[in-house]
PDB file of C-alpha atoms in Angstrom:
ATOM      1  CA  MET A   1     -37.209 -13.615  35.418  1.00  0.00           C
ATOM      2  CA  LEU A   2     -35.904 -10.128  34.641  1.00  0.00           C
ATOM      3  CA  ASP A   3     -33.243  -7.890  36.175  1.00  0.00           C
ATOM      4  CA  HIS A   4     -33.249  -4.289  34.902  1.00  0.00           C
ATOM      5  CA  GLY A   5     -35.168  -5.481  31.818  1.00  0.00           C
ATOM      6  CA  ALA A   6     -32.734  -8.315  31.023  1.00  0.00           C
ATOM      7  CA  VAL A   7     -33.562 -12.033  31.118  1.00  0.00           C
ATOM      8  CA  VAL A   8     -31.982 -13.783  34.112  1.00  0.00           C
ATOM      9  CA  THR A   9     -33.788 -17.153  34.227  1.00  0.00           C
ATOM     10  CA  VAL A  10     -34.484 -19.965  31.796  1.00  0.00           C
ATOM     11  CA  ASP A  11     -38.200 -19.381  32.382  1.00  0.00           C
ATOM     12  CA  GLY A  12     -37.747 -15.749  31.338  1.00  0.00           C
ATOM     13  CA  LEU A  13     -35.795 -16.863  28.281  1.00  0.00           C
ATOM     14  CA  ARG A  14     -38.557 -19.327  27.391  1.00  0.00           C
ATOM     15  CA  LYS A  15     -41.244 -16.634  27.674  1.00  0.00           C
ATOM     16  CA  LEU A  16     -39.181 -14.223  25.560  1.00  0.00           C
ATOM     17  CA  VAL A  17     -38.652 -16.785  22.768  1.00  0.00           C
ATOM     18  CA  LEU A  18     -42.366 -17.671  22.848  1.00  0.00           C
ATOM     19  CA  HIS A  19     -43.189 -13.967  22.576  1.00  0.00           C
ATOM     20  CA  GLU A  20     -40.967 -13.716  19.488  1.00  0.00           C
ATOM     21  CA  LEU A  21     -42.618 -16.815  17.988  1.00  0.00           C
ATOM     22  CA  PHE A  22     -46.023 -15.167  18.476  1.00  0.00           C
ATOM     23  CA  LYS A  23     -44.679 -12.072  16.718  1.00  0.00           C
ATOM     24  CA  LEU A  24     -43.423 -14.269  13.864  1.00  0.00           C
ATOM     25  CA  GLN A  25     -46.887 -15.838  13.620  1.00  0.00           C
ATOM     26  CA  GLY A  26     -48.357 -12.335  13.432  1.00  0.00           C
ATOM     27  CA  ALA A  27     -46.001 -11.438  10.574  1.00  0.00           C
ATOM     28  CA  ILE A  28     -46.967 -14.642   8.756  1.00  0.00           C
ATOM     29  CA  ASP A  29     -50.684 -14.005   9.281  1.00  0.00           C
ATOM     30  CA  GLY A  30     -50.857 -10.336   8.413  1.00  0.00           C
ATOM     31  CA  GLY A  31     -47.499  -8.790   7.616  1.00  0.00           C
ATOM     32  CA  GLU A  32     -46.720  -7.043   4.378  1.00  0.00           C
ATOM     33  CA  PHE A  33     -43.723  -9.205   3.455  1.00  0.00           C
ATOM     34  CA  ASP A  34     -45.425 -12.569   2.689  1.00  0.00           C
ATOM     35  CA  THR A  35     -43.294 -14.229   5.353  1.00  0.00           C
ATOM     36  CA  ALA A  36     -44.981 -17.629   4.886  1.00  0.00           C
ATOM     37  CA  SER A  37     -43.466 -17.881   1.396  1.00  0.00           C
ATOM     38  CA  LEU A  38     -40.027 -18.307   3.024  1.00  0.00           C
ATOM     39  CA  PHE A  39     -41.128 -21.791   4.079  1.00  0.00           C
ATOM     40  CA  TYR A  40     -41.779 -22.927   0.498  1.00  0.00           C
ATOM     41  CA  ALA A  41     -39.777 -23.539  -2.664  1.00  0.00           C
ATOM     42  CA  GLY A  42     -42.413 -22.610  -5.214  1.00  0.00           C
ATOM     43  CA  ASP A  43     -45.479 -24.675  -4.265  1.00  0.00           C
ATOM     44  CA  LYS A  44     -43.492 -27.308  -2.344  1.00  0.00           C
ATOM     45  CA  ARG A  45     -43.024 -27.007   1.405  1.00  0.00           C
ATOM     46  CA  LEU A  46     -39.526 -26.996   2.840  1.00  0.00           C
ATOM     47  CA  ASP A  47     -38.339 -29.744   5.174  1.00  0.00           C
ATOM     48  CA  GLU A  48     -37.698 -29.252   8.888  1.00  0.00           C
ATOM     49  CA  GLU A  49     -34.037 -28.275   8.657  1.00  0.00           C
ATOM     50  CA  PRO A  50     -34.361 -25.275   6.304  1.00  0.00           C
ATOM     51  CA  CYS A  51     -37.468 -24.104   8.199  1.00  0.00           C
ATOM     52  CA  THR A  52     -35.558 -24.334  11.464  1.00  0.00           C
ATOM     53  CA  LYS A  53     -32.739 -22.232  10.004  1.00  0.00           C
ATOM     54  CA  ILE A  54     -35.201 -19.518   8.929  1.00  0.00           C
ATOM     55  CA  ILE A  55     -36.734 -19.355  12.407  1.00  0.00           C
ATOM     56  CA  ALA A  56     -33.390 -19.533  14.241  1.00  0.00           C
ATOM     57  CA  GLU A  57     -31.897 -16.775  12.092  1.00  0.00           C
ATOM     58  CA  ARG A  58     -34.855 -14.486  12.752  1.00  0.00           C
ATOM     59  CA  LEU A  59     -34.637 -15.119  16.496  1.00  0.00           C
ATOM     60  CA  ASP A  60     -30.875 -14.536  16.458  1.00  0.00           C
ATOM     61  CA  LEU A  61     -31.229 -11.173  14.708  1.00  0.00           C
ATOM     62  CA  ILE A  62     -33.887 -10.041  17.174  1.00  0.00           C
ATOM     63  CA  LEU A  63     -32.352 -11.402  20.399  1.00  0.00           C
ATOM     64  CA  ARG A  64     -28.642 -10.766  19.807  1.00  0.00           C
ATOM     65  CA  PRO A  65     -28.888  -7.124  21.037  1.00  0.00           C
ATOM     66  CA  GLN A  66     -30.036  -8.584  24.383  1.00  0.00           C
ATOM     67  CA  SER A  67     -26.892 -10.779  24.523  1.00  0.00           C
ATOM     68  CA  ILE A  68     -28.933 -13.885  23.741  1.00  0.00           C
ATOM     69  CA  THR A  69     -27.284 -16.274  21.317  1.00  0.00           C
ATOM     70  CA  ILE A  70     -29.225 -18.654  19.092  1.00  0.00           C
ATOM     71  CA  THR A  71     -27.206 -21.769  18.262  1.00  0.00           C
ATOM     72  CA  PRO A  72     -28.561 -24.065  15.536  1.00  0.00           C
ATOM     73  CA  GLU A  73     -27.866 -27.798  15.846  1.00  0.00           C
ATOM     74  CA  HIS A  74     -26.457 -27.359  19.362  1.00  0.00           C
ATOM     75  CA  HIS A  75     -24.424 -30.445  20.343  1.00  0.00           C
ATOM     76  CA  LEU A  76     -25.337 -31.888  23.718  1.00  0.00           C
ATOM     77  CA  LYS A  77     -24.479 -35.012  25.733  1.00  0.00           C
ATOM     78  CA  HIS A  78     -24.041 -38.342  23.908  1.00  0.00           C
ATOM     79  CA  ASP A  79     -23.617 -36.493  20.588  1.00  0.00           C
ATOM     80  CA  LYS A  80     -27.287 -35.501  20.558  1.00  0.00           C
ATOM     81  CA  ARG A  81     -28.143 -32.356  18.596  1.00  0.00           C
ATOM     82  CA  CYS A  82     -30.908 -30.032  19.704  1.00  0.00           C
ATOM     83  CA  ASP A  83     -32.475 -28.168  16.744  1.00  0.00           C
ATOM     84  CA  PHE A  84     -31.560 -24.836  18.297  1.00  0.00           C
ATOM     85  CA  THR A  85     -30.857 -23.300  21.660  1.00  0.00           C
ATOM     86  CA  ALA A  86     -31.163 -19.797  23.041  1.00  0.00           C
ATOM     87  CA  GLY A  87     -28.368 -19.048  25.468  1.00  0.00           C
ATOM     88  CA  LYS A  88     -27.453 -16.185  27.734  1.00  0.00           C
ATOM     89  CA  LEU A  89     -24.416 -15.803  29.944  1.00  0.00           C
ATOM     90  CA  LEU A  90     -25.034 -14.118  33.303  1.00  0.00           C
ATOM     91  CA  GLY A  91     -21.719 -13.574  34.966  1.00  0.00           C
ATOM     92  CA  SER A  92     -20.233 -17.055  35.022  1.00  0.00           C
ATOM     93  CA  GLU A  93     -23.592 -18.850  34.727  1.00  0.00           C
ATOM     94  CA  ARG A  94     -25.244 -19.797  31.450  1.00  0.00           C
ATOM     95  CA  ARG A  95     -28.993 -20.052  30.910  1.00  0.00           C
ATOM     96  CA  LEU A  96     -29.946 -22.365  28.041  1.00  0.00           C
ATOM     97  CA  LEU A  97     -33.339 -22.846  26.410  1.00  0.00           C
ATOM     98  CA  VAL A  98     -33.594 -25.961  24.233  1.00  0.00           C
ATOM     99  CA  THR A  99     -35.955 -26.187  21.267  1.00  0.00           C
ATOM    100  CA  GLU A 100     -37.021 -29.197  19.234  1.00  0.00           C
ATOM    101  CA  VAL A 101     -38.614 -28.556  15.826  1.00  0.00           C
ATOM    102  CA  LYS A 102     -40.788 -31.072  13.996  1.00  0.00           C
ATOM    103  CA  GLY A 103     -42.864 -30.843  10.854  1.00  0.00           C
ATOM    104  CA  GLN A 104     -46.447 -32.004  11.316  1.00  0.00           C
ATOM    105  CA  TRP A 105     -45.711 -34.964   9.014  1.00  0.00           C
ATOM    106  CA  HIS A 106     -42.986 -36.452  11.206  1.00  0.00           C
ATOM    107  CA  PRO A 107     -43.847 -40.029  12.289  1.00  0.00           C
ATOM    108  CA  LYS A 108     -42.680 -39.362  15.884  1.00  0.00           C
ATOM    109  CA  LEU A 109     -44.557 -36.066  16.172  1.00  0.00           C
ATOM    110  CA  TYR A 110     -46.478 -37.107  19.287  1.00  0.00           C
ATOM    111  CA  GLU A 111     -43.491 -38.645  21.100  1.00  0.00           C
ATOM    112  CA  ALA A 112     -40.788 -36.040  20.441  1.00  0.00           C
ATOM    113  CA  ALA A 113     -41.752 -33.532  23.153  1.00  0.00           C
ATOM    114  CA  THR A 114     -41.173 -36.141  25.836  1.00  0.00           C
ATOM    115  CA  GLU A 115     -38.661 -38.556  24.306  1.00  0.00           C
ATOM    116  CA  GLN A 116     -36.375 -36.013  22.645  1.00  0.00           C
ATOM    117  CA  LEU A 117     -36.934 -32.580  24.142  1.00  0.00           C
ATOM    118  CA  ASN A 118     -37.554 -33.559  27.750  1.00  0.00           C
ATOM    119  CA  ASN A 119     -35.514 -36.757  28.079  1.00  0.00           C
ATOM    120  CA  LEU A 120     -32.454 -35.776  25.998  1.00  0.00           C
ATOM    121  CA  TYR A 121     -32.155 -31.986  25.795  1.00  0.00           C
ATOM    122  CA  ALA A 122     -33.944 -30.369  28.748  1.00  0.00           C
ATOM    123  CA  ILE A 123     -31.859 -32.516  31.125  1.00  0.00           C
ATOM    124  CA  HIS A 124     -28.906 -30.194  30.467  1.00  0.00           C
ATOM    125  CA  PRO A 125     -28.240 -28.454  33.811  1.00  0.00           C
ATOM    126  CA  ASP A 126     -28.287 -24.989  32.197  1.00  0.00           C
ATOM    127  CA  ALA A 127     -31.739 -25.720  30.711  1.00  0.00           C
ATOM    128  CA  GLU A 128     -33.398 -26.281  34.098  1.00  0.00           C
ATOM    129  CA  LYS A 129     -35.669 -28.959  32.547  1.00  0.00           C
ATOM    130  CA  GLN A 130     -37.359 -26.388  30.276  1.00  0.00           C
ATOM    131  CA  GLY A 131     -37.864 -26.185  26.533  1.00  0.00           C
ATOM    132  CA  ILE A 132     -40.052 -25.384  23.554  1.00  0.00           C
ATOM    133  CA  TYR A 133     -41.533 -27.950  21.194  1.00  0.00           C
ATOM    134  CA  LEU A 134     -42.005 -26.056  17.932  1.00  0.00           C
ATOM    135  CA  VAL A 135     -44.209 -27.761  15.337  1.00  0.00           C
ATOM    136  CA  LEU A 136     -44.548 -26.587  11.746  1.00  0.00           C
ATOM    137  CA  TRP A 137     -48.115 -26.625  10.398  1.00  0.00           C
ATOM    138  CA  PHE A 138     -48.470 -26.651   6.610  1.00  0.00           C
ATOM    139  CA  GLY A 139     -52.193 -27.336   6.474  1.00  0.00           C
ATOM    140  CA  GLU A 140     -54.758 -30.078   6.798  1.00  0.00           C
ATOM    141  CA  LYS A 141     -53.824 -31.713   3.474  1.00  0.00           C
ATOM    142  CA  GLU A 142     -50.335 -32.513   4.785  1.00  0.00           C
ATOM    143  CA  LYS A 143     -49.796 -35.714   6.787  1.00  0.00           C
ATOM    144  CA  VAL A 144     -49.902 -35.574  10.567  1.00  0.00           C
ATOM    145  CA  ALA A 145     -47.551 -37.985  12.334  1.00  0.00           C
ATOM    146  CA  GLY A 146     -47.193 -39.922   9.083  1.00  0.00           C
ATOM    147  CA  LYS A 147     -50.942 -40.331   8.551  1.00  0.00           C
ATOM    148  CA  LYS A 148     -52.791 -38.885   5.584  1.00  0.00           C
ATOM    149  CA  LYS A 149     -56.209 -39.348   7.242  1.00  0.00           C
ATOM    150  CA  HIS A 150     -55.830 -37.560  10.551  1.00  0.00           C
ATOM    151  CA  GLY A 151     -58.949 -35.411  11.016  1.00  0.00           C
ATOM    152  CA  ILE A 152     -57.000 -32.342  12.169  1.00  0.00           C
ATOM    153  CA  LYS A 153     -58.127 -29.224  10.341  1.00  0.00           C
ATOM    154  CA  LYS A 154     -56.469 -26.394  12.282  1.00  0.00           C
ATOM    155  CA  PRO A 155     -53.157 -25.802  14.048  1.00  0.00           C
ATOM    156  CA  VAL A 156     -54.939 -25.172  17.350  1.00  0.00           C
ATOM    157  CA  GLU A 157     -56.352 -28.717  17.179  1.00  0.00           C
ATOM    158  CA  LEU A 158     -52.866 -30.134  16.677  1.00  0.00           C
ATOM    159  CA  LYS A 159     -51.517 -28.058  19.577  1.00  0.00           C
ATOM    160  CA  ARG A 160     -54.265 -29.364  21.851  1.00  0.00           C
ATOM    161  CA  ASP A 161     -53.552 -32.983  20.806  1.00  0.00           C
ATOM    162  CA  LEU A 162     -49.805 -32.573  21.349  1.00  0.00           C
ATOM    163  CA  GLU A 163     -50.232 -30.945  24.766  1.00  0.00           C
ATOM    164  CA  ALA A 164     -52.529 -33.796  25.835  1.00  0.00           C
ATOM    165  CA  LYS A 165     -49.672 -36.277  25.182  1.00  0.00           C
ATOM    166  CA  ILE A 166     -47.270 -34.437  27.505  1.00  0.00           C
ATOM    167  CA  SER A 167     -47.167 -35.817  31.032  1.00  0.00           C
ATOM    168  CA  LEU A 168     -48.456 -33.647  33.878  1.00  0.00           C
ATOM    169  CA  GLU A 169     -45.001 -33.531  35.502  1.00  0.00           C
ATOM    170  CA  ILE A 170     -43.445 -31.626  32.606  1.00  0.00           C
ATOM    171  CA  ARG A 171     -46.377 -29.530  31.319  1.00  0.00           C
ATOM    172  CA  GLY A 172     -45.243 -26.401  33.129  1.00  0.00           C
ATOM    173  CA  PHE A 173     -41.730 -26.721  31.716  1.00  0.00           C
ATOM    174  CA  ILE A 174     -42.293 -27.687  28.077  1.00  0.00           C
ATOM    175  CA  ASP A 175     -44.299 -25.366  25.834  1.00  0.00           C
ATOM    176  CA  VAL A 176     -45.852 -26.490  22.559  1.00  0.00           C
ATOM    177  CA  PHE A 177     -45.943 -23.866  19.820  1.00  0.00           C
ATOM    178  CA  VAL A 178     -47.524 -24.712  16.480  1.00  0.00           C
ATOM    179  CA  LEU A 179     -46.327 -22.261  13.823  1.00  0.00           C
ATOM    180  CA  ASP A 180     -48.926 -21.984  11.065  1.00  0.00           C
ATOM    181  CA  VAL A 181     -47.097 -21.501   7.767  1.00  0.00           C
ATOM    182  CA  SER A 182     -49.912 -22.933   5.646  1.00  0.00           C
ATOM    183  CA  LYS A 183     -50.915 -21.229   2.429  1.00  0.00           C
ATOM    184  CA  LYS A 184     -54.305 -19.767   3.214  1.00  0.00           C
TER     185      LYS A 184
END
């Protein structure tokens, strides 16, 4: 995965981006800058697109010194757009990590990891069938998959439910990360 401390595989790229997402979660949970407030306009939550831009920009600033480029709304085959990709050029070969972002309220929340991320984006040859499904958690009072009465109280419960919907064949290639930006 690494060569002299630099990422050389898609798996290594995936683990590095996940590590940075965990660090972002740590900043949201206990940092001194009230990072969660970035995901709100006053008391109203932001939609997926502006949240994705916030996350992608942070990742780009952190990963750029390692020659990793974050590309928002990356155009792929059949004019499909992946929410963002992390790419690294190694000689003449590119490594590409695809990421799909969904808010917990999205009606296709439970299908998107397979139908969008795996079937449309991770099929890119540079992605090596790998990706991250990043879900935004705004709290138990927000809809889950379009339903107001969902019974999910914590982001870890949503993560578990989402992972259970992913087929066994792709579980080792697609990671689910639920980013908790709820107002606590």
